[in-house]
mmCIF file of C-alpha atoms and ligand atoms in Angstrom:
data_model
loop_
_atom_site.group_PDB
_atom_site.id
_atom_site.type_symbol
_atom_site.label_atom_id
_atom_site.label_comp_id
_atom_site.label_asym_id
_atom_site.label_seq_id
_atom_site.Cartn_x
_atom_site.Cartn_y
_atom_site.Cartn_z
ATOM 1 C CA MET A 1085 -33.647 232.536 -52.176
ATOM 2 C CA GLU A 1086 -34.238 229.438 -50.320
ATOM 3 C CA ILE A 1087 -31.910 225.954 -51.103
ATOM 4 C CA ILE A 1088 -34.592 223.158 -49.856
ATOM 5 C CA ASP A 1089 -32.817 221.167 -47.583
ATOM 6 C CA GLY A 1090 -33.723 217.419 -48.656
ATOM 7 C CA LYS A 1091 -30.710 215.706 -46.315
ATOM 8 C CA THR A 1092 -32.297 217.699 -43.336
ATOM 9 C CA LEU A 1093 -36.087 216.799 -43.860
ATOM 10 C CA ALA A 1094 -35.234 213.162 -44.581
ATOM 11 C CA THR A 1095 -32.951 212.570 -41.739
ATOM 12 C CA ASP A 1096 -35.993 213.482 -39.809
ATOM 13 C CA ILE A 1097 -38.371 211.670 -41.202
ATOM 14 C CA ARG A 1098 -35.768 208.703 -40.798
ATOM 15 C CA GLY A 1099 -35.912 209.592 -37.001
ATOM 16 C CA ASN A 1100 -39.671 209.390 -36.705
ATOM 17 C CA LEU A 1101 -40.022 206.177 -38.824
ATOM 18 C CA LYS A 1102 -37.333 204.776 -36.617
ATOM 19 C CA LEU A 1103 -39.515 205.097 -33.392
ATOM 20 C CA GLU A 1104 -42.761 204.059 -35.703
ATOM 21 C CA VAL A 1105 -40.816 200.500 -36.511
ATOM 22 C CA GLN A 1106 -39.930 200.425 -32.215
ATOM 23 C CA GLU A 1107 -43.977 200.020 -31.629
ATOM 24 C CA LEU A 1108 -44.511 197.743 -34.394
ATOM 25 C CA LYS A 1109 -42.067 195.595 -33.310
ATOM 26 C CA TYR A 1110 -43.793 195.680 -29.839
ATOM 27 C CA LYS A 1111 -46.598 194.617 -31.675
ATOM 28 C CA GLY A 1112 -45.216 191.636 -33.113
ATOM 29 C CA ILE A 1113 -44.407 193.240 -36.513
ATOM 30 C CA ILE A 1114 -41.136 193.656 -38.057
ATOM 31 C CA PRO A 1115 -41.095 195.578 -41.089
ATOM 32 C CA ASN A 1116 -39.542 193.543 -44.158
ATOM 33 C CA LEU A 1117 -38.394 194.749 -47.418
ATOM 34 C CA ALA A 1118 -37.611 192.181 -50.323
ATOM 35 C CA VAL A 1119 -35.022 193.816 -52.772
ATOM 36 C CA ILE A 1120 -34.551 192.214 -56.220
ATOM 37 C CA LEU A 1121 -31.752 193.146 -58.243
ATOM 38 C CA VAL A 1122 -31.065 191.673 -61.916
ATOM 39 C CA GLY A 1123 -27.424 191.805 -63.492
ATOM 40 C CA GLU A 1124 -24.970 193.891 -62.210
ATOM 41 C CA ASP A 1125 -25.836 197.557 -63.498
ATOM 42 C CA LYS A 1126 -23.551 199.608 -61.453
ATOM 43 C CA PRO A 1127 -25.897 202.834 -60.299
ATOM 44 C CA SER A 1128 -28.629 200.457 -59.329
ATOM 45 C CA GLN A 1129 -26.090 198.856 -56.864
ATOM 46 C CA ILE A 1130 -25.213 202.023 -55.486
ATOM 47 C CA TYR A 1131 -29.159 202.702 -55.135
ATOM 48 C CA VAL A 1132 -29.792 199.082 -53.841
ATOM 49 C CA LYS A 1133 -26.486 199.640 -51.021
ATOM 50 C CA ASN A 1134 -28.084 203.283 -49.688
ATOM 51 C CA LYS A 1135 -31.620 201.436 -49.815
ATOM 52 C CA SER A 1136 -30.312 198.412 -47.775
ATOM 53 C CA LYS A 1137 -28.153 201.258 -45.106
ATOM 54 C CA ALA A 1138 -31.163 203.198 -44.350
ATOM 55 C CA CYS A 1139 -33.438 200.097 -43.849
ATOM 56 C CA LEU A 1140 -30.793 198.945 -41.331
ATOM 57 C CA GLU A 1141 -30.608 202.498 -39.284
ATOM 58 C CA ILE A 1142 -34.290 202.877 -39.035
ATOM 59 C CA GLY A 1143 -34.853 198.845 -38.194
ATOM 60 C CA ILE A 1144 -36.598 197.462 -41.222
ATOM 61 C CA LYS A 1145 -35.491 193.792 -41.987
ATOM 62 C CA TYR A 1146 -33.916 193.732 -45.757
ATOM 63 C CA GLU A 1147 -33.697 190.649 -47.464
ATOM 64 C CA GLU A 1148 -31.606 190.874 -51.076
ATOM 65 C CA PHE A 1149 -32.149 188.655 -53.754
ATOM 66 C CA LEU A 1150 -29.614 188.835 -56.701
ATOM 67 C CA LEU A 1151 -30.255 187.431 -59.918
ATOM 68 C CA ASP A 1152 -28.062 186.776 -62.856
ATOM 69 C CA ARG A 1153 -28.740 188.998 -65.522
ATOM 70 C CA ASN A 1154 -29.383 186.250 -67.799
ATOM 71 C CA ILE A 1155 -32.163 184.802 -65.483
ATOM 72 C CA LYS A 1156 -35.175 183.732 -67.556
ATOM 73 C CA MET A 1157 -38.737 185.811 -66.878
ATOM 74 C CA GLU A 1158 -40.410 182.777 -65.474
ATOM 75 C CA GLN A 1159 -37.573 182.465 -62.711
ATOM 76 C CA LEU A 1160 -38.565 186.268 -62.002
ATOM 77 C CA LEU A 1161 -42.226 185.757 -61.569
ATOM 78 C CA SER A 1162 -41.737 182.869 -59.620
ATOM 79 C CA LEU A 1163 -39.828 184.878 -57.352
ATOM 80 C CA ILE A 1164 -42.217 187.398 -56.833
ATOM 81 C CA ASP A 1165 -44.882 185.215 -56.680
ATOM 82 C CA THR A 1166 -43.084 183.385 -53.388
ATOM 83 C CA LEU A 1167 -42.256 187.015 -51.918
ATOM 84 C CA ASN A 1168 -46.010 187.810 -52.331
ATOM 85 C CA GLU A 1169 -46.889 184.367 -50.965
ATOM 86 C CA ARG A 1170 -44.574 185.127 -47.901
ATOM 87 C CA GLU A 1171 -46.444 187.140 -44.682
ATOM 88 C CA ASP A 1172 -42.896 188.018 -43.233
ATOM 89 C CA ILE A 1173 -42.464 190.228 -46.117
ATOM 90 C CA HIS A 1174 -44.134 193.726 -46.646
ATOM 91 C CA GLY A 1175 -42.803 195.273 -49.429
ATOM 92 C CA ILE A 1176 -41.203 193.967 -52.619
ATOM 93 C CA LEU A 1177 -38.931 196.306 -54.586
ATOM 94 C CA LEU A 1178 -37.948 195.294 -57.991
ATOM 95 C CA GLN A 1179 -34.549 197.435 -58.691
ATOM 96 C CA SER A 1180 -34.888 198.877 -62.526
ATOM 97 C CA PRO A 1181 -33.421 199.137 -65.390
ATOM 98 C CA MET A 1182 -33.740 195.139 -65.778
ATOM 99 C CA PRO A 1183 -31.814 193.265 -68.657
ATOM 100 C CA LYS A 1184 -33.818 194.024 -72.036
ATOM 101 C CA HIS A 1185 -34.991 190.405 -72.436
ATOM 102 C CA LEU A 1186 -37.298 190.987 -69.404
ATOM 103 C CA ASN A 1187 -40.767 192.682 -69.477
ATOM 104 C CA SER A 1188 -40.401 194.867 -66.501
ATOM 105 C CA ASP A 1189 -43.888 195.780 -66.988
ATOM 106 C CA GLU A 1190 -44.763 192.534 -66.496
ATOM 107 C CA ALA A 1191 -43.049 191.952 -63.509
ATOM 108 C CA PHE A 1192 -43.837 195.146 -61.633
ATOM 109 C CA GLU A 1193 -47.739 194.476 -62.303
ATOM 110 C CA ARG A 1194 -47.010 190.813 -60.441
ATOM 111 C CA ILE A 1195 -45.775 192.456 -57.382
ATOM 112 C CA SER A 1196 -49.079 192.678 -55.085
ATOM 113 C CA PRO A 1197 -50.310 195.922 -55.208
ATOM 114 C CA LYS A 1198 -49.996 195.632 -51.051
ATOM 115 C CA LYS A 1199 -46.197 195.205 -51.408
ATOM 116 C CA ASP A 1200 -45.889 197.158 -54.139
ATOM 117 C CA VAL A 1201 -43.659 199.910 -51.949
ATOM 118 C CA ASP A 1202 -41.976 201.625 -55.218
ATOM 119 C CA GLY A 1203 -45.878 202.561 -56.385
ATOM 120 C CA PHE A 1204 -45.079 201.151 -59.967
ATOM 121 C CA ASN A 1205 -47.793 198.620 -60.031
ATOM 122 C CA PRO A 1206 -50.859 199.451 -62.305
ATOM 123 C CA VAL A 1207 -53.575 199.563 -59.732
ATOM 124 C CA ASN A 1208 -51.449 201.801 -57.367
ATOM 125 C CA VAL A 1209 -51.044 204.251 -60.539
ATOM 126 C CA GLY A 1210 -54.525 203.697 -61.035
ATOM 127 C CA LYS A 1211 -55.075 205.065 -57.580
ATOM 128 C CA LEU A 1212 -52.941 207.885 -57.697
ATOM 129 C CA CYS A 1213 -54.599 208.939 -60.810
ATOM 130 C CA LEU A 1214 -58.177 208.396 -59.033
ATOM 131 C CA LYS A 1215 -56.958 210.331 -56.096
ATOM 132 C CA GLN A 1216 -57.109 207.268 -53.756
ATOM 133 C CA ASP A 1217 -54.842 206.078 -50.929
ATOM 134 C CA GLY A 1218 -52.367 203.752 -52.262
ATOM 135 C CA PHE A 1219 -48.586 203.414 -52.815
ATOM 136 C CA VAL A 1220 -47.263 206.855 -54.229
ATOM 137 C CA SER A 1221 -43.837 206.375 -56.147
ATOM 138 C CA CYS A 1222 -41.075 207.436 -54.051
ATOM 139 C CA THR A 1223 -39.179 210.491 -55.996
ATOM 140 C CA PRO A 1224 -42.630 212.392 -56.638
ATOM 141 C CA ALA A 1225 -43.743 211.362 -52.650
ATOM 142 C CA GLY A 1226 -40.503 212.849 -51.696
ATOM 143 C CA ILE A 1227 -40.897 216.221 -53.640
ATOM 144 C CA MET A 1228 -44.450 216.694 -52.154
ATOM 145 C CA LYS A 1229 -43.408 216.375 -48.844
ATOM 146 C CA MET A 1230 -41.137 219.067 -49.308
ATOM 147 C CA PHE A 1231 -43.922 221.239 -51.096
ATOM 148 C CA GLU A 1232 -45.771 220.273 -47.928
ATOM 149 C CA LYS A 1233 -42.522 221.236 -44.814
ATOM 150 C CA TYR A 1234 -41.420 224.461 -46.923
ATOM 151 C CA ASN A 1235 -45.221 225.699 -46.935
ATOM 152 C CA ILE A 1236 -45.080 225.863 -50.689
ATOM 153 C CA SER A 1237 -48.642 226.660 -52.196
ATOM 154 C CA LEU A 1238 -49.470 224.189 -55.274
ATOM 155 C CA GLU A 1239 -53.355 225.398 -55.593
ATOM 156 C CA GLY A 1240 -53.633 227.342 -58.914
ATOM 157 C CA LYS A 1241 -50.255 227.278 -59.712
ATOM 158 C CA ASN A 1242 -48.452 226.936 -62.966
ATOM 159 C CA ALA A 1243 -46.258 223.329 -62.539
ATOM 160 C CA VAL A 1244 -44.392 222.388 -65.597
ATOM 161 C CA VAL A 1245 -42.445 218.557 -65.175
ATOM 162 C CA LEU A 1246 -39.653 218.183 -67.420
ATOM 163 C CA GLY A 1247 -39.861 214.366 -68.380
ATOM 164 C CA ARG A 1248 -42.572 211.731 -68.747
ATOM 165 C CA SER A 1249 -41.009 208.583 -67.302
ATOM 166 C CA ASN A 1250 -43.667 206.380 -65.454
ATOM 167 C CA ILE A 1251 -41.076 206.711 -62.449
ATOM 168 C CA VAL A 1252 -41.065 210.198 -62.181
ATOM 169 C CA GLY A 1253 -42.852 212.411 -64.178
ATOM 170 C CA LYS A 1254 -46.154 211.018 -64.654
ATOM 171 C CA PRO A 1255 -46.674 210.487 -60.903
ATOM 172 C CA MET A 1256 -45.653 213.692 -60.372
ATOM 173 C CA SER A 1257 -47.272 215.313 -62.640
ATOM 174 C CA LEU A 1258 -50.865 213.503 -61.057
ATOM 175 C CA CYS A 1259 -49.325 214.589 -57.510
ATOM 176 C CA LEU A 1260 -49.602 218.213 -58.827
ATOM 177 C CA LEU A 1261 -53.080 217.854 -60.200
ATOM 178 C CA ASN A 1262 -54.038 216.098 -56.759
ATOM 179 C CA LYS A 1263 -53.337 219.272 -55.052
ATOM 180 C CA ASP A 1264 -55.046 221.493 -57.938
ATOM 181 C CA SER A 1265 -52.005 222.713 -59.904
ATOM 182 C CA THR A 1266 -52.275 223.417 -63.415
ATOM 183 C CA VAL A 1267 -49.768 221.061 -64.883
ATOM 184 C CA THR A 1268 -47.791 220.758 -68.231
ATOM 185 C CA ILE A 1269 -45.829 218.098 -68.645
ATOM 186 C CA CYS A 1270 -43.234 218.454 -71.461
ATOM 187 C CA HIS A 1271 -40.703 216.281 -73.137
ATOM 188 C CA SER A 1272 -38.045 214.997 -75.790
ATOM 189 C CA LYS A 1273 -40.948 216.319 -78.446
ATOM 190 C CA THR A 1274 -42.161 219.043 -76.718
ATOM 191 C CA GLN A 1275 -41.967 222.342 -78.964
ATOM 192 C CA ASN A 1276 -40.841 226.264 -77.567
ATOM 193 C CA LEU A 1277 -39.820 224.917 -74.123
ATOM 194 C CA SER A 1278 -38.757 227.786 -73.032
ATOM 195 C CA GLU A 1279 -42.347 229.939 -73.171
ATOM 196 C CA ILE A 1280 -43.447 226.874 -71.636
ATOM 197 C CA THR A 1281 -41.100 226.699 -68.589
ATOM 198 C CA LYS A 1282 -40.963 230.803 -68.500
ATOM 199 C CA ASN A 1283 -44.826 230.826 -67.175
ATOM 200 C CA ALA A 1284 -44.291 228.101 -64.613
ATOM 201 C CA ASP A 1285 -44.167 228.921 -61.144
ATOM 202 C CA ILE A 1286 -43.031 225.291 -59.788
ATOM 203 C CA ILE A 1287 -40.473 223.658 -62.268
ATOM 204 C CA VAL A 1288 -39.707 219.720 -61.608
ATOM 205 C CA VAL A 1289 -36.942 218.489 -63.476
ATOM 206 C CA ALA A 1290 -36.414 214.930 -64.128
ATOM 207 C CA LEU A 1291 -34.254 214.313 -68.023
ATOM 208 C CA GLY A 1292 -31.071 212.937 -66.958
ATOM 209 C CA LYS A 1293 -29.670 215.725 -68.876
ATOM 210 C CA PRO A 1294 -27.529 217.324 -66.716
ATOM 211 C CA LYS A 1295 -27.490 221.658 -66.322
ATOM 212 C CA PHE A 1296 -30.583 221.033 -68.815
ATOM 213 C CA LEU A 1297 -32.546 224.198 -67.201
ATOM 214 C CA THR A 1298 -30.595 227.287 -67.010
ATOM 215 C CA LYS A 1299 -31.312 230.904 -65.463
ATOM 216 C CA ASP A 1300 -32.799 232.127 -69.202
ATOM 217 C CA MET A 1301 -35.574 229.619 -69.597
ATOM 218 C CA ILE A 1302 -37.304 230.648 -66.072
ATOM 219 C CA LYS A 1303 -39.233 232.987 -64.483
ATOM 220 C CA GLU A 1304 -38.305 235.278 -61.275
ATOM 221 C CA GLY A 1305 -39.180 233.798 -58.449
ATOM 222 C CA ALA A 1306 -39.707 230.412 -59.533
ATOM 223 C CA VAL A 1307 -39.579 227.127 -57.329
ATOM 224 C CA VAL A 1308 -37.179 224.582 -58.933
ATOM 225 C CA ILE A 1309 -36.899 221.195 -58.096
ATOM 226 C CA ASP A 1310 -34.254 218.983 -59.654
ATOM 227 C CA VAL A 1311 -34.546 215.498 -59.461
ATOM 228 C CA GLY A 1312 -30.970 214.716 -62.178
ATOM 229 C CA ILE A 1313 -28.733 212.145 -61.018
ATOM 230 C CA ASN A 1314 -26.138 212.516 -63.543
ATOM 231 C CA ARG A 1315 -22.766 211.130 -62.783
ATOM 232 C CA ILE A 1316 -19.455 212.485 -63.418
ATOM 233 C CA GLU A 1317 -16.118 211.859 -62.256
ATOM 234 C CA ASN A 1318 -15.949 213.073 -58.578
ATOM 235 C CA GLY A 1319 -19.815 212.760 -57.741
ATOM 236 C CA ILE A 1320 -23.120 213.571 -59.030
ATOM 237 C CA ILE A 1321 -24.569 216.750 -60.955
ATOM 238 C CA GLY A 1322 -28.319 217.309 -61.536
ATOM 239 C CA ASP A 1323 -30.645 218.598 -64.677
ATOM 240 C CA VAL A 1324 -30.670 222.029 -63.508
ATOM 241 C CA ASP A 1325 -27.495 224.561 -63.558
ATOM 242 C CA PHE A 1326 -27.556 225.230 -60.204
ATOM 243 C CA GLU A 1327 -25.192 228.411 -60.101
ATOM 244 C CA SER A 1328 -26.999 230.568 -62.773
ATOM 245 C CA VAL A 1329 -30.714 229.121 -61.294
ATOM 246 C CA LYS A 1330 -30.493 229.760 -57.973
ATOM 247 C CA GLU A 1331 -29.923 233.755 -58.873
ATOM 248 C CA ILE A 1332 -33.711 234.082 -59.755
ATOM 249 C CA ALA A 1333 -35.309 231.231 -58.159
ATOM 250 C CA SER A 1334 -37.343 231.351 -54.701
ATOM 251 C CA TYR A 1335 -36.780 227.863 -53.799
ATOM 252 C CA ILE A 1336 -34.263 225.240 -55.406
ATOM 253 C CA THR A 1337 -33.281 221.911 -54.350
ATOM 254 C CA PRO A 1338 -29.289 220.796 -54.731
ATOM 255 C CA VAL A 1339 -27.857 217.881 -56.047
ATOM 256 C CA PRO A 1340 -26.569 216.102 -53.910
ATOM 257 C CA GLY A 1341 -28.614 216.777 -50.565
ATOM 258 C CA GLY A 1342 -32.202 217.306 -52.400
ATOM 259 C CA VAL A 1343 -34.487 215.006 -53.958
ATOM 260 C CA GLY A 1344 -32.391 211.658 -53.681
ATOM 261 C CA PRO A 1345 -32.608 211.642 -49.566
ATOM 262 C CA MET A 1346 -36.181 212.035 -49.785
ATOM 263 C CA THR A 1347 -36.723 209.173 -52.308
ATOM 264 C CA ILE A 1348 -35.231 206.726 -50.216
ATOM 265 C CA ALA A 1349 -37.144 208.449 -47.068
ATOM 266 C CA MET A 1350 -40.178 207.965 -48.823
ATOM 267 C CA LEU A 1351 -39.224 204.422 -49.870
ATOM 268 C CA MET A 1352 -38.827 203.422 -46.000
ATOM 269 C CA GLN A 1353 -42.066 205.040 -45.295
ATOM 270 C CA ASN A 1354 -43.945 203.036 -47.795
ATOM 271 C CA VAL A 1355 -42.556 199.909 -46.251
ATOM 272 C CA VAL A 1356 -43.580 201.377 -42.368
ATOM 273 C CA LYS A 1357 -47.062 201.722 -44.609
ATOM 274 C CA ALA A 1358 -47.343 198.261 -45.797
ATOM 275 C CA ALA A 1359 -46.486 197.145 -42.424
ATOM 276 C CA LYS A 1360 -49.126 198.667 -40.811
ATOM 277 C CA ASN A 1361 -51.587 197.695 -43.124
ATOM 278 C CA THR A 1362 -51.266 194.050 -42.428
ATOM 279 C CA LEU A 1363 -51.681 194.998 -38.964
ATOM 280 C CA GLU A 1364 -54.992 196.984 -39.852
ATOM 281 C CA ASN A 1365 -56.256 193.760 -41.698
ATOM 282 C CA SER A 1366 -55.297 191.217 -39.316
ATOM 283 C CA LYS A 1367 -57.697 193.685 -36.497
ATOM 284 C CA GLN A 1368 -60.240 193.551 -39.274
ATOM 285 C CA THR A 1369 -60.053 189.728 -39.828
ATOM 286 C CA CYS A 1370 -60.291 189.480 -36.212
ATOM 287 C CA THR A 1371 -63.193 191.257 -36.023
ATOM 288 C CA ILE A 1372 -65.164 189.536 -38.369
ATOM 289 C CA LEU A 1373 -63.980 186.092 -36.884
ATOM 290 C CA ALA A 1374 -65.756 187.915 -33.176
ATOM 291 C CA LYS A 1375 -69.261 188.553 -35.111
HETATM 292 N N1 GUN B 300 -34.269 202.548 -60.341
HETATM 293 C C1 GUN B 300 -34.042 203.897 -60.606
HETATM 294 N N2 GUN B 300 -34.931 204.602 -59.300
HETATM 295 C C2 GUN B 300 -35.861 203.504 -59.061
HETATM 296 C C3 GUN B 300 -36.589 203.497 -57.985
HETATM 297 O O1 GUN B 300 -36.752 204.331 -57.057
HETATM 298 N N3 GUN B 300 -36.941 202.383 -57.869
HETATM 299 C C4 GUN B 300 -36.824 200.990 -58.328
HETATM 300 N N4 GUN B 300 -37.432 199.699 -58.264
HETATM 301 N N5 GUN B 300 -35.734 201.151 -59.619
HETATM 302 C C5 GUN B 300 -35.560 202.562 -59.608
#
């Protein structure tokens, strides 16, 4: 059994991004991420803080917009419009969950697909579905990097995704399908779950249920990816019963130190990509003008 070390891999990626950002700065571009946080959701505050720290370390500019929890939808959309227009901002991230009275689908759709570094806009979801280049949701993107780094082949493999969220489960399934896995998506209404998971070569668990996946639910040699971040008194635990599952898995991600750091690294990568795209676009404009 090998433990997939997301922390070290994420540190390497961040190191490379730092160099890329320096190069971009020579070309006159400072990647800039705008983060919108509505209300005072505690976990969201922690996520946002971690994202800001990563930006600082890499040299990405970071602007935070903290909005009152009672803000009206029109005000939120108007802020997004302003950020879409600003040429010095390359990425826009709207932290979820948002207060119930706000329509998060409408808000994510309003973010320009070119600045949608979370990959939540329907245009980017559609591109992923069609296997076209776009922004891919950061957690699935980070998990795909892990497979690549550890030479875990996906072609023809039975991949089972537990959870069907728009942020993780659905895009994860598309990523695996795009790499020719045979994908099954399971959710709260799935019947005979263990029969399905026991047949999996690769299992991604994104349910938000502490220690949900146990040793008796998987086959020997399965690759187990744990997306869970469940807060307990003295830290966080995953959706996988790590101690028992590690005895028979071939690869397993720990919590903490697995998927979490990769999510942030992929967000940083998407911001750098968005900034680079503006450079490409301005080159094209120059060529057209020169003709
Ligand atoms: N809430 C939990 N994870 C995420 C994420 O990756 N992006 C955003 N915007 N909100 C989240």
